Amino acid sequence: MRLKIFTTGGTIDKIYFDKKSQYEVGDPQAGGVLDRANVTFEYEVESILKQDSLDMTDADRDVVRRAIEAAPEKQIVITHGTDTMIETANVLAGVGGKTIVLTGSMYPAQFRDSDAVFNLGCAVIAAQSLPPGIYIAMNGQIFDPRTSKKNVEMNRFEAIAK
Amino acid sequence: MRLKIFTTGGTIDKIYFDKKSQYEVGDPQAGGVLDRANVTFEYEVESILKQDSLDMTDADRDVVRRAIEAAPEKQIVITHGTDTMIETANVLAGVGGKTIVLTGSMYPAQFRDSDAVFNLGCAVIAAQSLPPGIYIAMNGQIFDPRTSKKNVEMNRFEAIAK
Amino acid sequence: MRLKIFTTGGTIDKIYFDKKSQYEVGDPQAGGVLDRANVTFEYEVESILKQDSLDMTDADRDVVRRAIEAAPEKQIVITHGTDTMIETANVLAGVGGKTIVLTGSMYPAQFRDSDAVFNLGCAVIAAQSLPPGIYIAMNGQIFDPRTSKKNVEMNRFEAIAK
Amino acid sequence: MRLKIFTTGGTIDKIYFDKKSQYEVGDPQAGGVLDRANVTFEYEVESILKQDSLDMTDADRDVVRRAIEAAPEKQIVITHGTDTMIETANVLAGVGGKTIVLTGSMYPAQFRDSDAVFNLGCAVIAAQSLPPGIYIAMNGQIFDPRTSKKNVEMNRFEAIAK
């Protein structure tokens, strides 16, 4: 078993630059989180983008898809901004034979009470436990990206009511 | 879907009393962790024991088993001390029709860099994703309690080498 | 002894809004910090502004000065954005009979590794220990606002070299 | 200006060993705290003891006193267990020409909500601001060790009521 983590930026990796009171996407946080959690499975973190997900283009999503297709690993976690996580997940439709789990966080991993650590715990177990397919791991649940959305008002993911 | 969390004490719930420089099992941490993670599934936390797992007796384990059997929920997470987590898991063998996941942490949840938050993320997804049975969620992996152990020297869980 | 804390916004009180990925000034953090530190002196926190310090106007600074002059307390701490902290301090010149200490932080108090808690510890002791006057407490030191500056490049306060 | 920090152990440096579920004194935390606070004064941390303060002997206190007397620095911070901090402070009576500030914490520095960071902020400003003498910096205040005590029941320091 070997798990691959692709990082693309998003809130989870946001850091704070005081100089102009801005935030920017910093280095990937996922590796530090997994180290502190003392995980014992084999994994590799690879930064492929450093984007706010609102700025992600079709070309960016193509980069993500090709990286996943090229990876020999069957268990993939992608850290991603929440605003267009669903859109990227749906672009991955049809990638076969891999369990692909997208996660991220509503608050930067650098925050005291961020949801990032919990969400990464959710994502790594989902990647190891679920059959091949594309999944979202947010708010302590697994969502099918074809039938879920980010509720911006409530700042959470949810299934689309039929 | 409704998830039940039984807490039994252990390191995850340890707090620090300065008065005599001791630690003791405090109130359950799991609810606070899930609140901060902003989980959106329905769950209930119930404290059934406040034990260091080294002090757990057969009678204590019977309390745990009966609580699980009496619960209407099919998805169960148990927070437990790590030293005898495997033993308690094996006492639950034969409880049918439920996905039961034991977790805990090597460092108290009150610590800055505790593994508690990550492990609870792992456990709640395991409880929702795996078929009925008894599981350990530690170190970012799912273990079968019949074929795994805590490696005390290395301070981690691992599969028993055949 | 009674200490008054006026909060004006700035990085120390920045929170994170995911919707548009912006930082905004949130509720004052100082009270929570002092509670967790279990301070035993009498104090009161009053929010008089919620400004990024780059946006502070002369009218805002007049609000700060008048609030201090109106306060019966002799020991005053002001939490303030770092970019124009010196400027506000210098507007307070001539307020007599009070020990006034401005502090803030380079990283929001909500961050795991923020300097906010340390800086508030510095400021409350400065307010209690120093003779009447206007002071900056940043980077573990006390600065005279007439002869110091924020070094934006190095992201720290320092005395102006003569 | 150069500040010397002597560490002697105590709750502030307690870490958690899961193996036997015990807290023990670990490596000094003060240096890491000052690094994260980005202090810009010159300082040196030296570990002279690793004791729970309840176990401190007269010989240990003599070690502390001799270390302070031998140090060229005029500004001294000592991190120390809280239970006998007052006693050690009083053993230092008569050390002339130095501002000596003892501090510590009620909760280990490794805890999320520890008072350690705040207390160290208090102590370094006290060491820089107060005239030569022996002081306790705890609970956001400066105490004279000759007229104060730890109130074990309330878990805080306070002046002795006359």
XYZ file of C-alpha atoms in Angstrom:
648
model
C 0.000 0.000 0.000
C 1.261 3.395 -0.914
C -0.781 6.575 -0.880
C -0.125 9.588 -3.054
C -1.131 13.075 -1.972
C -1.324 15.775 -4.632
C -1.613 19.308 -3.305
C -3.130 22.080 -5.407
C -3.367 25.015 -2.973
C -6.609 26.324 -1.530
C -7.514 27.511 1.944
C -5.841 24.551 3.642
C -2.444 25.856 2.540
C -3.120 29.546 3.093
C -0.624 31.486 5.119
C -0.643 35.086 6.222
C 1.595 37.867 4.989
C 1.431 40.829 7.283
C 3.203 43.249 4.988
C 0.094 44.093 3.024
C -2.325 42.231 5.245
C -2.809 39.544 2.641
C -2.990 35.793 2.671
C -1.378 33.654 0.016
C -1.107 29.979 -0.754
C 1.991 28.700 1.000
C 3.775 25.387 1.066
C 1.641 22.250 1.349
C 0.522 21.478 4.894
C -0.456 17.850 4.333
C 2.970 16.366 4.982
C 3.360 18.107 8.333
C -0.115 17.027 9.383
C 0.625 13.384 8.570
C 3.984 13.541 10.340
C 2.447 14.913 13.526
C -0.270 12.239 13.341
C 2.510 9.656 13.170
C 0.919 7.755 10.295
C 2.638 4.493 9.462
C 1.517 3.896 5.894
C 3.839 4.789 3.056
C 2.964 8.032 1.315
C 4.335 10.777 -0.863
C 3.217 14.420 -1.051
C 3.608 16.202 -4.386
C 2.712 19.858 -4.943
C 1.319 20.245 -8.448
C -0.442 23.628 -8.140
C -0.584 26.487 -5.644
C -3.920 28.002 -6.551
C -6.832 29.574 -4.846
C -9.518 27.287 -6.210
C -11.556 30.236 -7.501
C -8.673 30.911 -9.898
C -8.383 27.374 -11.227
C -8.642 27.070 -14.995
C -9.453 24.183 -17.280
C -5.750 23.910 -17.961
C -5.088 23.582 -14.216
C -7.643 20.806 -13.927
C -6.005 19.069 -16.832
C -2.713 19.190 -14.913
C -4.429 17.495 -11.978
C -5.986 14.798 -14.125
C -2.782 13.993 -15.948
C -0.821 13.827 -12.684
C -3.286 11.295 -11.311
C -3.273 9.232 -14.469
C 0.508 9.170 -14.500
C 0.822 8.118 -10.852
C 1.359 4.410 -10.233
C -0.516 4.624 -6.898
C -4.088 3.363 -6.670
C -4.937 5.473 -3.596
C -4.942 9.187 -4.196
C -5.723 12.135 -1.924
C -5.961 15.627 -3.422
C -5.924 18.727 -1.226
C -7.867 21.467 -2.967
C -9.665 24.747 -2.358
C -13.281 24.216 -1.406
C -14.956 26.634 -3.808
C -14.378 24.537 -6.921
C -13.479 21.173 -5.404
C -16.635 19.640 -6.849
C -15.801 20.942 -10.322
C -12.316 19.452 -10.264
C -13.693 16.168 -8.938
C -16.098 15.970 -11.835
C -13.315 16.607 -14.353
C -11.690 13.432 -12.999
C -14.678 11.291 -13.945
C -13.588 8.280 -15.908
C -10.145 7.908 -14.362
C -10.375 4.199 -13.719
C -8.927 1.821 -11.185
C -8.084 4.399 -8.525
C -9.720 5.574 -5.326
C -9.433 9.358 -5.546
C -10.452 11.488 -2.559
C -10.521 15.272 -2.630
C -10.359 17.170 0.628
C -9.448 20.616 1.878
C -10.535 22.831 4.722
C -12.712 25.804 5.531
C -9.926 27.297 7.687
C -6.195 27.278 6.952
C -4.294 24.365 8.493
C -2.212 26.966 10.344
C -5.240 27.957 12.424
C -5.582 26.608 15.955
C -9.054 25.235 15.320
C -8.796 24.425 11.627
C -10.739 21.504 10.216
C -7.688 20.556 8.114
C -6.250 17.836 10.362
C -9.610 16.130 10.836
C -10.385 16.284 7.128
C -7.040 14.757 6.188
C -7.729 11.912 8.638
C -11.067 11.380 6.891
C -9.481 11.475 3.439
C -6.667 9.001 4.039
C -9.068 6.401 5.449
C -11.506 6.979 2.589
C -8.682 6.469 0.079
C -7.778 3.189 1.743
C -11.310 1.886 2.359
C -13.500 2.825 -0.587
C -13.724 1.119 -3.983
C -12.244 2.890 -7.034
C -14.035 6.125 -7.811
C -14.026 9.870 -7.136
C -15.026 11.127 -3.681
C -15.180 14.300 -1.604
C -14.241 13.994 2.090
C -15.509 17.086 3.930
C -17.432 17.788 7.136
C -16.789 14.269 8.380
C -18.613 12.664 5.485
C -17.961 11.145 2.073
C -19.789 12.838 -0.781
C -20.301 11.806 -4.384
C -19.229 14.882 -6.373
C -21.968 14.274 -8.954
C -24.692 14.751 -6.346
C -23.265 17.207 -3.850
C -22.304 20.859 -3.599
C -20.641 23.379 -1.361
C -23.300 25.353 0.477
C -21.500 28.693 0.506
C -24.021 30.301 2.825
C -23.592 27.597 5.482
C -19.909 27.068 4.705
C -20.225 23.283 4.378
C -20.667 20.502 1.857
C -23.955 18.695 1.457
C -25.841 16.321 -0.764
C -28.065 17.971 -3.356
C -31.669 17.578 -2.288
C -33.691 15.842 -4.957
C -27.287 7.854 9.351
C -26.500 8.417 12.954
C -23.179 7.714 14.598
C -22.703 6.872 18.253
C -19.471 7.652 20.076
C -18.802 5.877 23.342
C -15.928 7.292 25.372
C -14.077 5.165 27.911
C -11.164 7.396 28.967
C -7.545 6.763 28.012
C -4.804 9.143 26.959
C -7.039 11.015 24.512
C -9.048 12.404 27.443
C -6.143 13.010 29.813
C -5.915 16.440 31.352
C -3.296 17.880 33.670
C -3.714 18.761 37.300
C -0.915 20.989 38.445
C -1.726 20.667 42.095
C 0.191 17.431 42.467
C 1.654 17.383 38.966
C -0.630 14.560 37.956
C -2.674 13.722 34.921
C -6.147 12.302 35.165
C -8.844 11.269 32.768
C -11.056 14.295 32.211
C -14.226 14.898 30.306
C -14.516 13.357 26.836
C -12.761 15.337 24.112
C -14.494 13.762 21.132
C -17.492 16.095 21.051
C -15.349 19.221 21.027
C -13.177 17.790 18.265
C -16.207 17.023 16.086
C -17.704 20.449 16.751
C -14.528 22.245 15.703
C -14.329 20.054 12.600
C -17.862 21.181 11.774
C -19.088 17.671 10.988
C -22.566 17.549 9.524
C -23.610 13.978 10.264
C -25.822 13.296 13.249
C -23.972 11.900 16.244
C -24.155 11.455 19.981
C -21.284 11.204 22.467
C -21.820 9.102 25.589
C -19.239 8.691 28.343
C -19.485 5.147 29.723
C -16.105 4.860 31.503
C -13.267 7.192 32.510
C -10.440 4.694 32.766
C -6.795 4.540 32.018
C -6.872 1.494 29.758
C -4.223 -0.253 31.849
C -6.765 -0.314 34.677
C -9.635 -1.730 32.650
C -11.179 -4.871 34.070
C -13.282 -7.623 32.547
C -16.278 -5.963 34.164
C -15.403 -2.673 32.416
C -15.195 -4.443 29.078
C -18.552 -6.001 29.741
C -19.963 -2.493 30.268
C -18.605 -1.479 26.860
C -20.031 -4.539 25.124
C -23.456 -4.151 26.672
C -23.590 -0.455 25.805
C -22.848 -1.238 22.161
C -25.383 -4.047 22.032
C -28.042 -1.800 23.552
C -27.405 1.091 21.143
C -29.743 1.332 18.160
C -26.965 2.844 16.012
C -25.180 0.680 13.447
C -22.091 2.912 13.314
C -20.093 3.011 16.511
C -16.847 4.786 17.432
C -15.205 4.019 20.774
C -12.467 6.238 22.183
C -10.198 4.134 24.355
C -6.747 4.041 25.908
C -4.179 2.540 23.573
C -2.545 0.028 25.907
C -5.466 -2.407 25.959
C -7.488 -1.190 22.984
C -6.848 -4.470 21.168
C -8.039 -6.489 24.149
C -11.317 -4.571 24.383
C -11.802 -4.886 20.625
C -11.448 -8.639 20.850
C -14.000 -8.824 23.667
C -16.471 -7.295 21.201
C -16.099 -10.182 18.743
C -19.460 -11.529 17.751
C -21.406 -8.280 18.140
C -23.224 -8.501 14.843
C -24.620 -6.006 12.378
C -22.567 -3.018 13.502
C -19.427 -1.298 12.259
C -17.445 -0.710 15.449
C -14.249 1.351 15.288
C -11.946 1.839 18.266
C -9.593 4.785 18.287
C -7.651 6.871 20.771
C -4.414 8.793 20.751
C -0.815 8.582 21.810
C -0.947 12.160 23.119
C -3.821 13.850 24.976
C -6.248 15.737 22.734
C -5.382 18.850 24.758
C -1.849 18.830 23.306
C -0.992 21.177 20.456
C 0.325 18.370 18.284
C -1.838 15.510 19.480
C -2.836 12.776 17.048
C -6.360 12.812 18.542
C -8.074 15.005 15.940
C -6.586 13.102 13.012
C -7.478 9.739 14.560
C -11.086 10.773 15.162
C -11.314 11.830 11.497
C -10.054 8.386 10.533
C -12.487 6.643 12.877
C -15.669 8.408 11.802
C -14.996 7.666 8.128
C -14.141 4.047 8.918
C -17.407 3.704 10.861
C -19.323 5.040 7.867
C -17.425 3.189 5.118
C -16.555 -0.300 6.335
C -18.806 -3.348 6.495
C -19.995 -4.561 9.914
C -17.135 -5.782 12.088
C -14.628 -4.656 14.709
C -11.774 -2.337 13.669
C -8.922 -0.309 15.121
C -8.244 3.118 13.533
C -4.788 4.270 14.588
C -1.723 5.734 12.847
C -3.773 6.556 9.769
C -4.655 2.933 9.118
C -7.404 0.418 9.791
C -6.292 -2.663 11.707
C -8.023 -5.967 12.365
C -7.719 -6.391 16.154
C -7.237 -10.152 15.757
C -4.030 -9.680 13.814
C -2.522 -6.465 15.146
C -0.884 -5.116 18.285
C 0.391 -1.968 19.893
C 4.150 -1.826 19.507
C 4.926 -0.174 22.843
C 8.571 0.360 22.001
C 7.737 2.261 18.809
C 4.569 3.813 20.251
C 2.384 2.776 17.316
C -0.005 0.094 16.135
C 1.019 -2.492 13.565
C -0.026 -5.730 11.969
C 1.434 -8.843 13.581
C 4.102 -10.229 11.294
C 3.359 -13.813 10.382
C -5.012 48.149 40.074
C -7.240 47.902 37.079
C -6.089 47.579 33.493
C -8.032 48.750 30.468
C -7.583 47.145 27.070
C -8.808 49.041 24.035
C -8.966 47.012 20.832
C -8.820 48.687 17.443
C -8.553 45.752 15.020
C -5.435 44.848 13.083
C -3.857 41.501 12.282
C -4.226 40.220 15.850
C -8.016 40.152 15.417
C -8.083 38.936 11.820
C -10.244 35.949 11.075
C -10.670 33.997 7.886
C -13.688 34.151 5.632
C -13.621 31.376 3.111
C -16.426 32.678 0.917
C -14.266 35.222 -0.802
C -11.039 34.003 0.766
C -10.525 37.282 2.565
C -9.241 38.105 5.964
C -11.403 40.481 7.901
C -11.146 41.920 11.349
C -13.209 39.832 13.754
C -14.092 40.166 17.406
C -11.310 41.154 19.797
C -9.062 38.268 20.782
C -7.480 39.888 23.829
C -10.130 38.828 26.337
C -9.918 35.157 25.367
C -6.129 35.254 25.558
C -6.208 36.723 29.067
C -8.841 34.227 30.187
C -6.804 31.267 28.995
C -3.722 32.716 30.681
C -5.740 32.851 33.901
C -4.660 36.386 34.743
C -5.752 37.548 38.171
C -5.624 41.310 37.812
C -8.804 43.220 37.167
C -9.251 44.292 33.560
C -11.805 45.359 31.012
C -11.666 44.924 27.231
C -13.416 47.533 25.083
C -13.584 47.400 21.300
C -13.418 50.934 19.943
C -12.469 50.233 16.303
C -12.254 47.235 13.972
C -9.776 48.532 11.433
C -6.943 47.223 9.400
C -4.318 49.714 10.563
C -3.499 50.716 6.975
C -7.028 52.100 6.759
C -6.871 54.128 9.956
C -7.668 57.798 9.544
C -6.913 60.853 11.637
C -10.501 60.672 12.861
C -9.939 57.064 13.975
C -6.842 58.080 15.898
C -8.811 60.831 17.520
C -11.325 58.226 18.685
C -8.478 56.269 20.280
C -7.040 59.307 22.010
C -10.358 60.451 23.380
C -11.188 56.966 24.669
C -7.904 56.861 26.571
C -8.355 60.323 27.971
C -11.865 59.478 29.129
C -10.831 56.214 30.830
C -10.294 56.398 34.592
C -7.634 53.651 34.387
C -3.964 54.589 34.593
C -2.768 51.398 32.879
C -3.803 51.067 29.267
C -3.092 48.406 26.644
C -4.116 49.034 23.034
C -4.217 46.217 20.493
C -3.568 47.672 17.071
C -2.488 46.731 13.560
C 1.281 46.805 13.168
C 1.562 48.879 10.012
C 0.600 52.192 11.629
C 1.005 51.350 15.310
C 3.859 53.832 15.610
C 1.775 56.583 14.037
C -1.107 56.048 16.460
C 1.325 55.933 19.376
C 2.747 59.277 18.380
C -0.718 60.823 18.158
C -1.096 59.927 21.845
C 1.894 62.043 22.849
C 1.006 64.357 25.674
C -1.644 62.165 27.274
C -0.370 62.496 30.792
C -0.437 60.354 33.906
C -1.044 57.032 32.152
C 1.149 54.120 31.103
C -0.062 53.356 27.583
C 1.270 50.270 25.793
C 0.431 49.461 22.180
C 0.798 45.897 20.992
C -0.479 43.666 18.224
C 0.838 40.708 16.289
C 2.399 39.760 13.000
C 0.095 36.725 12.736
C -3.586 36.521 13.698
C -4.212 35.314 17.266
C -6.220 32.460 15.745
C -3.037 30.970 14.283
C -1.369 28.058 16.069
C 1.989 29.814 16.217
C 0.849 33.427 16.437
C 2.937 35.896 18.401
C -0.292 37.395 19.827
C -0.334 35.594 23.184
C 3.314 36.344 23.897
C 2.905 39.983 22.906
C -0.109 40.443 25.160
C 1.911 38.989 28.045
C 4.619 41.534 27.286
C 2.114 44.396 27.078
C 0.256 43.763 30.322
C 3.502 43.623 32.313
C 4.786 46.758 30.584
C 1.547 48.578 31.456
C 1.958 47.593 35.096
C 5.720 48.158 35.401
C 6.675 51.214 33.392
C 6.282 54.872 34.376
C 3.602 56.953 32.625
C 4.293 57.361 28.915
C 3.607 55.824 25.507
C 5.267 52.503 24.614
C 5.285 49.827 21.926
C 5.554 46.191 23.107
C 6.540 44.030 20.140
C 9.103 41.294 19.461
C 9.693 40.819 23.164
C 10.916 44.355 23.666
C 9.672 47.765 24.716
C 10.142 50.485 22.124
C 9.806 54.244 22.354
C 7.506 55.136 19.420
C 9.444 58.357 18.784
C 12.614 56.427 17.989
C 11.449 53.148 16.494
C 9.784 51.821 13.372
C 8.317 48.713 11.838
C 10.860 47.153 9.517
C 8.430 45.914 6.884
C 11.077 43.938 5.031
C 12.077 41.976 8.147
C 8.547 41.956 9.592
C 9.637 43.239 12.997
C 9.944 46.363 15.085
C 13.290 47.944 15.775
C 14.944 51.058 17.120
C 15.872 53.632 14.500
C 19.622 53.565 14.042
C 21.100 56.996 14.625
C 21.225 43.930 26.312
C 21.407 40.190 26.639
C 18.958 38.039 28.547
C 19.781 34.684 30.093
C 17.140 32.027 30.608
C 17.889 29.213 33.015
C 15.486 26.274 32.850
C 15.015 23.964 35.825
C 12.100 21.744 34.749
C 8.602 21.959 36.218
C 5.200 21.730 34.608
C 6.132 24.098 31.782
C 8.522 21.482 30.389
C 6.374 18.432 31.058
C 5.784 16.095 28.167
C 3.674 12.980 27.959
C 4.972 9.458 27.728
C 2.225 7.161 26.621
C 4.120 4.012 27.402
C 3.291 4.247 31.074
C 0.856 7.118 30.734
C 3.095 9.427 32.708
C 4.080 13.042 32.479
C 7.778 13.688 32.741
C 10.020 16.703 32.428
C 11.255 16.976 28.852
C 13.530 19.369 27.045
C 13.180 23.085 27.817
C 10.313 24.760 25.979
C 11.416 28.364 26.465
C 13.635 28.577 23.378
C 10.910 27.357 21.051
C 8.419 29.792 22.562
C 10.772 32.743 22.036
C 11.562 31.644 18.489
C 7.896 31.450 17.536
C 7.308 34.867 19.129
C 10.094 36.203 16.923
C 11.796 38.077 19.738
C 14.620 40.294 18.596
C 16.636 40.709 21.782
C 19.725 38.597 22.295
C 19.214 35.669 24.652
C 20.584 32.302 25.653
C 18.697 29.350 27.139
C 20.599 27.036 29.479
C 19.099 23.934 31.076
C 20.544 23.543 34.558
C 18.008 21.128 36.107
C 15.126 18.947 34.923
C 13.159 18.640 38.137
C 9.599 18.542 39.200
C 9.728 21.406 41.655
C 8.294 19.236 44.452
C 11.488 17.186 44.211
C 13.876 20.119 44.378
C 16.465 19.903 47.128
C 18.619 22.494 48.866
C 21.481 21.275 46.697
C 19.388 21.922 43.565
C 18.634 25.435 44.717
C 22.304 25.984 45.333
C 22.943 24.969 41.716
C 20.461 27.618 40.590
C 21.985 30.323 42.748
C 25.533 29.592 41.662
C 24.520 29.546 37.987
C 22.960 32.989 38.341
C 25.928 34.391 40.227
C 28.307 33.056 37.606
C 26.329 34.472 34.665
C 27.586 37.769 33.259
C 24.027 38.763 32.264
C 22.129 41.278 34.388
C 18.694 40.154 33.163
C 17.758 36.630 34.191
C 14.608 34.569 33.600
C 14.230 31.227 35.382
C 11.583 28.717 34.307
C 10.623 26.649 37.308
C 7.895 24.378 38.664
C 5.181 26.353 40.423
C 4.936 24.376 43.656
C 8.237 25.594 45.109
C 8.947 28.589 42.879
C 8.583 30.931 45.850
C 11.030 28.882 47.905
C 13.687 28.984 45.194
C 13.106 32.708 44.706
C 13.725 33.318 48.390
C 16.964 31.317 48.297
C 18.180 33.842 45.726
C 17.778 36.764 48.126
C 20.917 38.809 48.256
C 22.087 38.129 44.708
C 22.856 41.726 43.839
C 22.850 43.767 40.668
C 20.583 41.508 38.629
C 16.903 41.521 37.722
C 15.855 37.914 38.278
C 12.367 36.808 37.238
C 10.996 33.346 37.942
C 8.134 32.064 35.848
C 6.564 28.761 34.874
C 3.104 27.563 33.983
C 0.136 25.766 35.410
C -0.206 23.697 32.217
C 2.611 22.211 30.122
C 3.772 24.433 27.252
C 2.842 21.592 24.906
C -0.854 22.109 25.713
C -3.003 24.039 23.262
C -4.224 26.435 25.923
C -1.200 26.517 28.200
C -0.364 29.699 30.067
C 3.335 29.130 29.269
C 3.642 31.456 26.265
C 1.866 34.318 27.994
C 3.918 33.879 31.156
C 7.192 33.917 29.249
C 6.103 37.150 27.563
C 5.442 38.596 31.013
C 8.801 37.384 32.354
C 11.012 38.726 29.578
C 9.499 42.203 29.858
C 9.776 42.121 33.644
C 13.455 41.154 33.355
C 14.050 44.093 31.037
C 11.914 46.675 32.868
C 12.272 46.167 36.602
C 15.124 47.289 38.857
C 17.509 44.641 40.227
C 15.772 42.218 42.570
C 13.950 38.879 42.678
C 10.461 38.639 41.153
C 7.761 36.109 40.312
C 5.875 36.604 37.008
C 2.701 34.529 37.111
C -0.998 35.085 36.316
C -0.172 38.267 34.437
C 1.293 39.968 37.475
C 4.623 40.592 39.162
C 4.867 39.275 42.720
C 7.439 39.845 45.421
C 8.364 36.307 46.549
C 8.685 37.485 50.170
C 5.025 38.448 50.327
C 3.268 36.049 47.962
C 2.361 32.387 47.707
C 0.913 29.815 45.384
C -2.722 29.261 46.277
C -2.851 25.538 45.540
C -6.601 25.359 45.919
C -7.205 28.091 43.335
C -4.200 27.110 41.212
C -2.803 30.629 41.061
C -0.297 32.962 42.687
C -1.402 35.758 44.969
C -0.142 38.299 47.460
C -0.309 37.190 51.070
C -3.124 39.072 52.763
C -1.853 40.967 55.744
